[in-house]
Amino acid sequence: MWHEFITWKWMFAVFIFVLFGWSTRTKVTAYANQQELSFNQWDIVFTSLNSPFFILYLLLPFWLFLSGQMLIKEWEYTLLIRLKSFPKWMFYTILKICPYLLLLQLLWIIVSFVVTAGLPQESDWSIWGSTEGPMNVFLFSLQKTGFSPWLILLIQTALISLFLITIHVLAASVYVLFPKPGVMAGTSVFLFIGAVLSFKVVPASYHYAKVTNYSILSYSYDSFNSLLPPFLVMSFFMILCFAFIAVRSKAKMRRICTFLADYYRIPVYIAICVLGIATQFTHPGVRVATVWENLYLLFYGVSEEGFSLYVYLFYCVVFVGFVYLFQLHLSQLLNGRIYYLLIRYKSLNRWFGQMMKKTVLSILGLLLLLAGAAIVSGLLQGLNMKWNGGGAESALLPYYLYQFFINGLLQMLNYILIVFIVSWIWQEAAYSLGAIGFLIVMGLPFINPDQWLPFALNSMGYVAQGSHAIFRITIVLVTYLLLEIGLIIYLFRKRKISL
């Protein structure tokens, strides 16, 4: 394969890189001298690597030609039979095209540095690059990130690489559905025209529809005020492409439909939680600066001062909703399967211990999902992960995380055990639903003003009371957990089941 790297297309690419790099050097030198500001090699390198005209009108067509040629060549039925699935074939083509991508990036970067020969070679941003102007908009945006030029070079290389791989995955997905060379050519033309229209026609306010935000780091940082959103969006898009191709066969579709018919409540619950986080249901119109403030407001719950109906409603949907799903699962176990499980585990205590291990992992997974969704949602809205305030405000971050994860886990376990005790004693759906309603009512702050009852104590609103309050909440929750576990052990001993 390596002998292909000395063919005409690669020599043509090097020729274009040299011409464009030298043209960029000439322009940057002229502007810097006109402004009488010192400059260095980074000004030429990043102006070259962040040029939308070069990326969209030269690099993208070259990549589409390379990718299309690769896909057509690798579409062999013997290869498909050996790989056994279309997603594996798509992944195989990614591995095959990665050396080409690596060479393309290396040539581009090397040429960008070569054309800077004779200029000052420095390890930091130049004065010209740090001064806002019409010609150095790319440099001025990049140096605002606070990262060194070497790190920015690495991130820019990763961004354009991910962009080109995403283009390749999209083209491969289309080719799997319609494996014809004419379709591949039409797809390449469509992607090129779509990229150009996105750059020239789509307004700058439509951040997620601008192709430059996914291929050029300076544009991305200006739009999102963060470096992560384009990486997250493109990664998610590639996952969707693989998932779509994976489920296109009828057999897999039927298995998915069967799973959804049995467990549809779980994806519906997750969708409601994610939708509430994405739409900022709890604080519409409230301006926040960081993702941690966003997490705090989303799961504010209740506080010593009181509560808001919408905020508490979302809290109940998220946390009590999970308890409701557990109660449905528990009802299925107690209405028949419990005897089979006892035969397997030999004792109630052992069965209960195994069930609680899975429950704890499920709760941790839920908390990680909620926190991840809140952080990703904040980043996509342009929030950053750094505190803008002073030391007192920054010091709250560990308590936010402690309250959300530690007290959140303890609170959910209290809810779970309370519902378990009610279901075990009465074993009727009406009592279990009554227990769910009881949890909701008892979480109201005017019923639990001193936070001595184990209800809604994982509300982020309690963080405002200080560290002593959230540590006292931990003690309260642990105390009730021990009492509940003791009661459950007593109930197990009292109830005799013949195996």
Coordinates of C-alpha atoms in Angstrom, one line a residue:
M1 CA 0.0 0.0 0.0
W2 CA 2.8 2.4 0.8
H3 CA 3.9 2.5 -2.9
E4 CA 0.7 4.4 -3.6
F5 CA 2.0 7.4 -1.6
I6 CA 4.4 8.4 -4.4
T7 CA 1.7 8.5 -7.1
W8 CA 0.6 11.7 -8.9
K9 CA -2.2 12.6 -6.5
W10 CA 0.2 12.8 -3.5
M11 CA 2.8 14.8 -5.5
F12 CA -0.1 17.1 -6.6
A13 CA -1.1 17.5 -2.9
V14 CA 2.4 18.4 -1.8
F15 CA 2.6 21.0 -4.7
I16 CA -0.7 22.6 -3.5
F17 CA 0.5 22.6 0.1
V18 CA 3.7 24.4 -0.9
L19 CA 1.9 27.0 -3.0
F20 CA -0.7 27.7 -0.3
G21 CA 1.8 27.8 2.5
W22 CA 4.1 30.2 0.7
S23 CA 1.1 32.4 -0.2
T24 CA 0.1 32.5 3.4
R25 CA 3.6 33.4 4.5
T26 CA 3.6 36.3 2.1
K27 CA 0.3 37.7 3.3
V28 CA 1.1 37.3 7.0
T29 CA 4.5 38.9 6.6
A30 CA 3.0 41.8 4.7
Y31 CA 0.3 42.5 7.3
A32 CA 2.6 42.1 10.3
N33 CA 5.2 44.5 8.8
Q34 CA 2.5 46.9 7.9
Q35 CA 1.3 46.9 11.6
E36 CA 5.0 46.9 12.8
L37 CA 4.3 43.9 15.1
S38 CA 6.7 41.0 15.6
F39 CA 5.5 37.6 14.4
N40 CA 6.8 34.0 14.3
Q41 CA 6.3 30.6 12.7
W42 CA 3.0 29.9 14.4
D43 CA 1.3 32.8 12.6
I44 CA 2.0 31.2 9.3
V45 CA 1.3 27.6 10.5
F46 CA -2.1 28.3 12.1
T47 CA -3.2 30.7 9.4
S48 CA -2.6 27.8 6.9
L49 CA -4.3 25.1 9.1
N50 CA -7.3 27.2 9.8
S51 CA -8.1 28.5 6.3
P52 CA -11.7 27.5 5.4
F53 CA -11.1 28.1 1.7
F54 CA -8.2 25.7 1.6
I55 CA -10.0 23.0 3.7
L56 CA -13.4 23.2 1.9
Y57 CA -12.3 23.9 -1.7
L58 CA -9.0 21.8 -1.9
L59 CA -8.6 19.4 1.0
L60 CA -12.2 18.2 1.2
P61 CA -12.6 17.3 -2.5
F62 CA -9.2 15.5 -2.4
W63 CA -10.4 13.5 0.7
L64 CA -13.8 12.7 -0.9
F65 CA -12.0 11.3 -4.0
L66 CA -9.6 9.3 -1.8
S67 CA -12.4 8.0 0.4
G68 CA -14.7 7.1 -2.5
Q69 CA -11.9 5.3 -4.3
M70 CA -11.1 3.3 -1.1
L71 CA -14.8 2.3 -0.5
I72 CA -15.3 1.1 -4.0
K73 CA -12.1 -0.8 -4.0
E74 CA -12.8 -2.5 -0.7
W75 CA -16.3 -3.6 -1.5
E76 CA -15.7 -7.2 -2.1
Y77 CA -18.1 -10.0 -1.2
T78 CA -15.3 -12.3 -0.1
L79 CA -14.2 -9.6 2.3
L80 CA -17.8 -9.0 3.5
I81 CA -18.2 -12.7 4.2
R82 CA -15.0 -12.8 6.2
L83 CA -15.9 -9.7 8.2
K84 CA -19.5 -11.0 8.7
S85 CA -21.2 -7.6 9.1
F86 CA -21.4 -4.2 7.5
P87 CA -20.3 -2.3 10.6
K88 CA -17.2 -4.4 10.7
W89 CA -16.6 -3.6 7.1
M90 CA -17.0 0.1 7.8
F91 CA -14.5 -0.1 10.6
Y92 CA -12.2 -2.0 8.4
T93 CA -12.2 0.8 5.8
I94 CA -11.5 3.3 8.5
L95 CA -8.4 1.3 9.5
K96 CA -7.4 1.1 5.8
I97 CA -7.7 4.9 5.2
C98 CA -6.1 6.0 8.4
P99 CA -2.5 5.7 7.0
Y100 CA -3.6 8.0 4.1
L101 CA -5.1 10.4 6.7
L102 CA -1.9 10.3 8.7
L103 CA 0.3 11.0 5.6
L104 CA -2.0 13.8 4.5
Q105 CA -1.8 15.5 7.9
L106 CA 1.9 15.1 8.2
L107 CA 2.5 16.5 4.7
W108 CA 0.3 19.5 5.5
I109 CA 1.9 20.2 8.8
I110 CA 5.5 19.7 7.6
V111 CA 5.0 21.9 4.6
S112 CA 3.4 24.6 6.8
F113 CA 6.6 24.6 9.0
V114 CA 9.0 24.3 6.0
V115 CA 7.7 27.5 4.4
T116 CA 8.4 29.4 7.7
A117 CA 12.2 28.9 7.2
G118 CA 14.1 32.0 8.1
L119 CA 11.4 33.4 10.4
P120 CA 11.7 33.6 14.2
Q121 CA 11.1 30.1 15.7
E122 CA 9.5 30.5 19.1
S123 CA 7.5 28.3 21.5
D124 CA 4.8 30.9 22.3
W125 CA 2.3 33.1 20.6
S126 CA 3.6 36.2 18.8
I127 CA 2.6 39.8 19.5
W128 CA 1.0 40.0 16.1
G129 CA -1.0 36.8 16.8
S130 CA -2.2 38.1 20.1
T131 CA -3.4 41.4 18.6
E132 CA -6.9 41.4 17.2
G133 CA -6.9 42.3 13.5
P134 CA -8.6 41.5 10.2
M135 CA -5.8 39.1 9.0
N136 CA -5.1 37.3 12.3
V137 CA -8.6 36.4 13.4
F138 CA -7.6 32.7 13.6
L139 CA -4.5 33.4 15.8
F140 CA -6.4 35.8 18.0
S141 CA -9.2 33.2 18.7
L142 CA -6.7 30.3 19.3
Q143 CA -4.6 32.2 21.8
K144 CA -7.7 33.1 23.8
T145 CA -8.0 29.4 24.7
G146 CA -5.0 29.8 27.0
F147 CA -3.3 26.7 25.6
S148 CA 0.2 26.6 24.2
P149 CA 0.7 26.6 20.4
W150 CA 1.9 23.0 20.5
L151 CA -1.2 21.8 22.2
I152 CA -3.4 23.8 19.9
L153 CA -1.6 22.2 16.9
L154 CA -2.4 18.7 18.4
I155 CA -6.1 19.6 19.0
Q156 CA -6.5 21.1 15.5
T157 CA -4.9 18.0 14.0
A158 CA -7.3 15.8 16.0
L159 CA -10.3 18.0 15.0
I160 CA -9.7 17.9 11.2
S161 CA -8.9 14.2 11.4
L162 CA -12.2 13.5 13.2
F163 CA -14.0 15.6 10.6
L164 CA -12.5 13.7 7.7
I165 CA -13.2 10.3 9.3
T166 CA -16.8 11.4 10.0
I167 CA -17.1 12.3 6.3
H168 CA -15.7 8.8 5.4
V169 CA -18.1 7.1 7.8
L170 CA -21.1 8.9 6.3
A171 CA -20.0 8.0 2.7
A172 CA -19.5 4.4 3.8
S173 CA -23.0 4.3 5.3
V174 CA -24.5 5.4 2.1
Y175 CA -22.4 3.0 0.1
V176 CA -23.6 0.1 2.3
L177 CA -27.2 1.0 1.5
F178 CA -26.5 1.6 -2.2
P179 CA -23.3 -0.2 -3.3
K180 CA -22.9 1.4 -6.8
P181 CA -20.0 3.6 -8.0
G182 CA -22.5 6.2 -9.4
V183 CA -24.1 6.6 -6.0
M184 CA -20.6 7.0 -4.4
A185 CA -19.8 9.8 -6.9
G186 CA -23.1 11.5 -6.3
T187 CA -22.6 11.2 -2.5
S188 CA -19.2 12.9 -2.8
V189 CA -20.6 15.7 -4.9
F190 CA -23.5 16.1 -2.5
L191 CA -21.2 16.3 0.5
F192 CA -18.9 18.9 -1.2
I193 CA -21.8 21.1 -2.2
G194 CA -23.4 20.8 1.2
A195 CA -20.2 21.8 2.9
V196 CA -19.8 24.8 0.7
L197 CA -23.4 25.9 1.2
S198 CA -23.0 25.4 5.0
F199 CA -20.0 27.8 4.9
K200 CA -21.4 30.4 2.5
V201 CA -25.2 30.4 3.1
V202 CA -25.9 29.2 6.6
P203 CA -26.0 32.2 9.1
A204 CA -23.2 32.3 11.7
S205 CA -25.8 32.0 14.5
Y206 CA -26.7 28.4 13.5
H207 CA -23.6 27.0 15.2
Y208 CA -24.4 23.3 14.7
A209 CA -25.1 23.7 11.0
K210 CA -21.8 25.4 10.1
V211 CA -19.3 22.9 8.7
T212 CA -16.4 25.2 9.7
N213 CA -17.3 24.6 13.4
Y214 CA -16.4 21.0 13.0
S215 CA -13.2 21.3 11.0
I216 CA -11.5 24.6 12.1
L217 CA -10.6 25.1 15.7
S218 CA -10.7 28.9 15.7
Y219 CA -14.3 28.9 14.3
S220 CA -15.3 26.2 16.8
Y221 CA -14.0 28.0 19.8
D222 CA -15.6 31.3 18.7
S223 CA -19.0 29.6 18.3
F224 CA -19.1 27.4 21.3
N225 CA -16.6 29.1 23.6
S226 CA -15.3 25.5 24.2
L227 CA -13.1 23.0 22.4
L228 CA -15.2 19.9 23.2
P229 CA -18.6 20.3 21.4
P230 CA -17.4 19.5 17.8
F231 CA -15.7 16.4 19.1
L232 CA -18.7 15.2 21.0
V233 CA -21.2 16.0 18.1
M234 CA -19.1 14.2 15.5
S235 CA -18.4 11.2 17.7
F236 CA -22.2 10.9 18.4
F237 CA -22.9 11.2 14.7
M238 CA -20.5 8.4 13.8
I239 CA -22.1 6.2 16.5
L240 CA -25.5 6.9 15.0
C241 CA -24.2 5.8 11.5
F242 CA -22.8 2.6 12.9
A243 CA -26.0 1.9 14.9
F244 CA -28.2 2.6 11.9
I245 CA -26.2 0.2 9.7
A246 CA -26.1 -2.4 12.5
V247 CA -29.9 -2.5 12.9
R248 CA -30.9 -2.3 9.2
S249 CA -31.3 -6.1 9.0
K250 CA -34.8 -7.3 9.8
A251 CA -33.7 -9.9 12.3
K252 CA -31.9 -7.3 14.4
M253 CA -34.8 -4.9 14.0
R254 CA -37.2 -7.6 15.4
R255 CA -34.9 -8.2 18.4
I256 CA -34.9 -4.5 19.1
C257 CA -38.6 -4.2 18.8
T258 CA -39.0 -7.2 21.2
F259 CA -36.7 -5.5 23.7
L260 CA -38.5 -2.2 23.5
A261 CA -41.9 -4.0 23.9
D262 CA -40.6 -5.5 27.2
Y263 CA -38.5 -2.6 28.5
Y264 CA -40.0 0.5 26.8
R265 CA -40.3 2.3 30.2
I266 CA -36.5 2.5 30.5
P267 CA -35.7 4.3 27.2
V268 CA -38.8 6.5 27.8
Y269 CA -37.6 7.4 31.3
I270 CA -34.1 8.2 30.0
A271 CA -35.5 10.2 27.1
I272 CA -37.6 12.3 29.5
C273 CA -34.5 13.0 31.8
V274 CA -32.3 14.0 28.9
L275 CA -35.0 16.1 27.4
G276 CA -35.5 18.0 30.7
I277 CA -31.7 18.5 30.9
A278 CA -31.4 19.7 27.3
T279 CA -34.3 22.1 27.5
Q280 CA -33.2 23.5 30.9
F281 CA -36.7 22.8 32.2
T282 CA -35.8 23.9 35.7
H283 CA -34.3 27.3 34.9
P284 CA -35.5 28.6 31.5
G285 CA -33.9 31.9 30.6
V286 CA -31.5 31.9 33.6
R287 CA -28.0 32.8 32.4
V288 CA -25.2 30.5 33.8
A289 CA -21.5 30.7 33.1
T290 CA -20.3 27.1 33.8
V291 CA -21.5 23.6 33.4
W292 CA -21.3 23.1 37.2
E293 CA -23.8 25.9 37.7
N294 CA -26.0 24.2 35.1
L295 CA -25.7 21.0 37.1
Y296 CA -26.6 22.8 40.3
L297 CA -29.7 24.4 38.9
L298 CA -30.9 21.4 37.0
F299 CA -31.0 19.2 40.2
Y300 CA -31.7 22.0 42.6
G301 CA -34.7 20.1 44.0
V302 CA -35.6 21.8 47.3
S303 CA -33.8 24.0 49.8
E304 CA -34.2 25.4 53.3
E305 CA -35.9 28.5 51.8
G306 CA -38.5 26.5 49.9
F307 CA -39.1 25.1 46.5
S308 CA -40.3 25.8 43.0
L309 CA -43.0 23.6 41.5
Y310 CA -41.2 23.0 38.2
V311 CA -37.9 22.4 39.9
Y312 CA -39.3 19.9 42.3
L313 CA -41.4 18.2 39.6
F314 CA -38.2 17.5 37.6
Y315 CA -36.5 16.2 40.7
C316 CA -39.4 13.8 41.3
V317 CA -39.4 12.7 37.6
V318 CA -35.7 11.9 37.7
F319 CA -35.1 10.4 41.1
V320 CA -38.6 9.1 42.2
G321 CA -39.2 8.0 38.6
F322 CA -36.2 5.6 38.9
V323 CA -37.7 4.3 42.1
Y324 CA -41.0 3.6 40.3
L325 CA -39.1 1.6 37.7
F326 CA -37.5 -0.4 40.5
Q327 CA -40.9 -1.0 42.1
L328 CA -42.2 -2.4 38.8
H329 CA -39.3 -4.7 38.6
L330 CA -39.7 -5.8 42.2
S331 CA -43.4 -6.5 41.7
Q332 CA -42.4 -8.9 38.9
L333 CA -40.0 -10.7 41.2
L334 CA -42.3 -11.0 44.1
N335 CA -45.2 -12.3 42.0
G336 CA -43.7 -15.6 41.1
R337 CA -40.0 -15.4 40.2
I338 CA -38.9 -15.1 43.9
Y339 CA -39.1 -18.9 44.4
Y340 CA -36.8 -19.6 41.4
L341 CA -34.4 -17.0 42.6
L342 CA -34.4 -18.5 46.1
I343 CA -33.6 -21.9 44.6
R344 CA -30.6 -20.3 42.9
Y345 CA -29.3 -18.2 45.8
K346 CA -30.3 -20.6 48.7
S347 CA -31.3 -17.7 51.0
L348 CA -33.2 -14.5 51.1
N349 CA -30.2 -12.6 52.4
R350 CA -28.0 -13.8 49.6
W351 CA -30.6 -12.9 47.0
F352 CA -31.2 -9.5 48.5
G353 CA -27.5 -8.8 48.6
Q354 CA -27.1 -9.7 44.9
M355 CA -30.1 -7.6 44.0
M356 CA -28.7 -4.6 45.9
K357 CA -25.3 -4.9 44.1
K358 CA -27.1 -4.5 40.8
T359 CA -29.2 -1.7 42.1
V360 CA -26.2 0.2 43.4
L361 CA -24.5 -0.1 40.0
S362 CA -27.7 1.0 38.3
I363 CA -27.9 4.1 40.5
L364 CA -24.3 5.0 39.9
G365 CA -24.9 4.6 36.2
L366 CA -27.9 6.9 36.4
L367 CA -26.0 9.5 38.3
L368 CA -23.1 9.4 35.8
L369 CA -25.6 9.6 32.9
L370 CA -27.4 12.6 34.5
A371 CA -24.1 14.4 35.2
G372 CA -22.7 13.6 31.8
A373 CA -25.9 14.8 30.1
A374 CA -25.8 18.0 32.1
I375 CA -22.2 18.7 31.3
V376 CA -22.6 17.9 27.6
S377 CA -25.7 20.0 27.4
G378 CA -23.8 22.9 29.0
L379 CA -20.9 22.5 26.7
L380 CA -23.2 22.5 23.6
Q381 CA -24.7 25.7 24.9
G382 CA -21.3 27.3 25.1
L383 CA -20.7 27.1 28.8
N384 CA -17.2 26.3 30.1
M385 CA -15.9 24.0 32.7
K386 CA -13.9 26.7 34.6
W387 CA -15.2 28.8 37.5
N388 CA -15.3 32.5 36.6
G389 CA -15.8 33.6 40.2
G390 CA -13.5 33.9 43.1
G391 CA -12.1 31.4 45.5
A392 CA -15.3 31.1 47.6
E393 CA -17.3 30.2 44.5
S394 CA -14.7 27.8 43.2
A395 CA -14.6 26.0 46.6
L396 CA -18.2 24.9 46.1
L397 CA -17.4 22.6 43.2
P398 CA -16.2 19.6 45.5
Y399 CA -19.4 20.0 47.5
Y400 CA -21.5 20.0 44.3
L401 CA -20.0 16.7 43.3
Y402 CA -20.2 15.2 46.8
Q403 CA -23.9 16.2 47.1
F404 CA -24.8 14.9 43.7
F405 CA -22.9 11.5 43.8
I406 CA -22.4 10.5 47.4
N407 CA -25.6 11.9 48.9
G408 CA -27.4 11.1 45.7
L409 CA -26.5 7.4 46.0
L410 CA -27.5 7.3 49.7
Q411 CA -30.8 9.0 49.0
M412 CA -31.7 6.7 46.2
L413 CA -30.8 3.7 48.3
N414 CA -33.1 5.0 51.1
Y415 CA -36.0 5.4 48.6
I416 CA -35.3 1.9 47.2
L417 CA -35.3 0.2 50.6
I418 CA -38.5 2.1 51.8
V419 CA -40.3 0.9 48.7
F420 CA -38.9 -2.6 49.1
I421 CA -40.1 -2.8 52.7
V422 CA -43.6 -1.7 51.7
S423 CA -43.8 -4.1 48.8
W424 CA -42.5 -7.0 51.0
I425 CA -45.0 -6.4 53.8
W426 CA -48.1 -5.8 51.8
Q427 CA -47.3 -7.1 48.2
E428 CA -50.1 -5.1 46.6
A429 CA -49.7 -2.5 43.8
A430 CA -51.8 0.1 45.6
Y431 CA -49.5 0.1 48.6
S432 CA -46.4 0.4 46.4
L433 CA -47.9 3.3 44.5
G434 CA -48.9 4.9 47.8
A435 CA -45.3 4.6 48.9
I436 CA -44.1 6.4 45.8
G437 CA -46.6 9.3 46.6
F438 CA -45.4 9.3 50.2
L439 CA -41.8 9.8 49.0
I440 CA -42.9 12.8 46.9
V441 CA -44.9 14.5 49.6
M442 CA -42.4 13.9 52.4
G443 CA -39.6 15.6 50.3
L444 CA -41.4 19.0 50.5
P445 CA -39.3 21.4 52.6
F446 CA -42.1 22.5 54.9
I447 CA -42.7 18.8 56.0
N448 CA -38.9 18.2 56.4
P449 CA -37.6 21.6 57.5
D450 CA -34.7 20.4 59.6
Q451 CA -33.7 17.6 57.2
W452 CA -34.0 14.9 59.7
L453 CA -36.1 12.7 57.5
P454 CA -34.5 10.8 54.5
F455 CA -36.5 12.5 51.8
A456 CA -35.1 14.8 49.0
L457 CA -31.9 15.3 50.9
N458 CA -29.8 15.0 47.7
S459 CA -31.3 18.2 46.5
M460 CA -28.5 20.5 45.2
G461 CA -30.2 23.4 46.9
Y462 CA -28.9 22.2 50.3
V463 CA -25.3 22.9 49.2
A464 CA -26.0 26.6 49.9
Q465 CA -26.2 25.8 53.6
G466 CA -22.5 24.9 53.7
S467 CA -20.3 21.8 54.1
H468 CA -21.6 21.0 57.6
A469 CA -25.1 20.6 56.2
I470 CA -24.3 18.2 53.4
F471 CA -22.1 16.1 55.8
R472 CA -25.0 16.0 58.3
I473 CA -27.2 14.9 55.5
T474 CA -24.8 12.0 54.9
I475 CA -25.0 11.0 58.5
V476 CA -28.8 11.1 58.4
L477 CA -29.1 9.0 55.3
V478 CA -26.6 6.4 56.5
T479 CA -28.4 6.1 59.8
Y480 CA -31.7 5.5 58.1
L481 CA -30.1 3.0 55.7
L482 CA -28.8 1.0 58.7
L483 CA -32.3 1.0 60.3
E484 CA -33.9 0.0 57.0
I485 CA -31.5 -2.9 56.4
G486 CA -32.0 -4.1 60.0
L487 CA -35.8 -4.1 59.5
I488 CA -35.4 -6.0 56.2
I489 CA -33.2 -8.6 57.9
Y490 CA -35.9 -9.0 60.6
L491 CA -38.6 -9.4 58.0
F492 CA -36.6 -12.1 56.2
R493 CA -36.2 -14.0 59.4
K494 CA -39.9 -13.6 60.3
R495 CA -41.0 -14.9 56.9
K496 CA -40.4 -18.5 56.4
I497 CA -40.4 -19.8 52.8
S498 CA -40.2 -23.5 52.0
L499 CA -38.0 -24.4 49.1

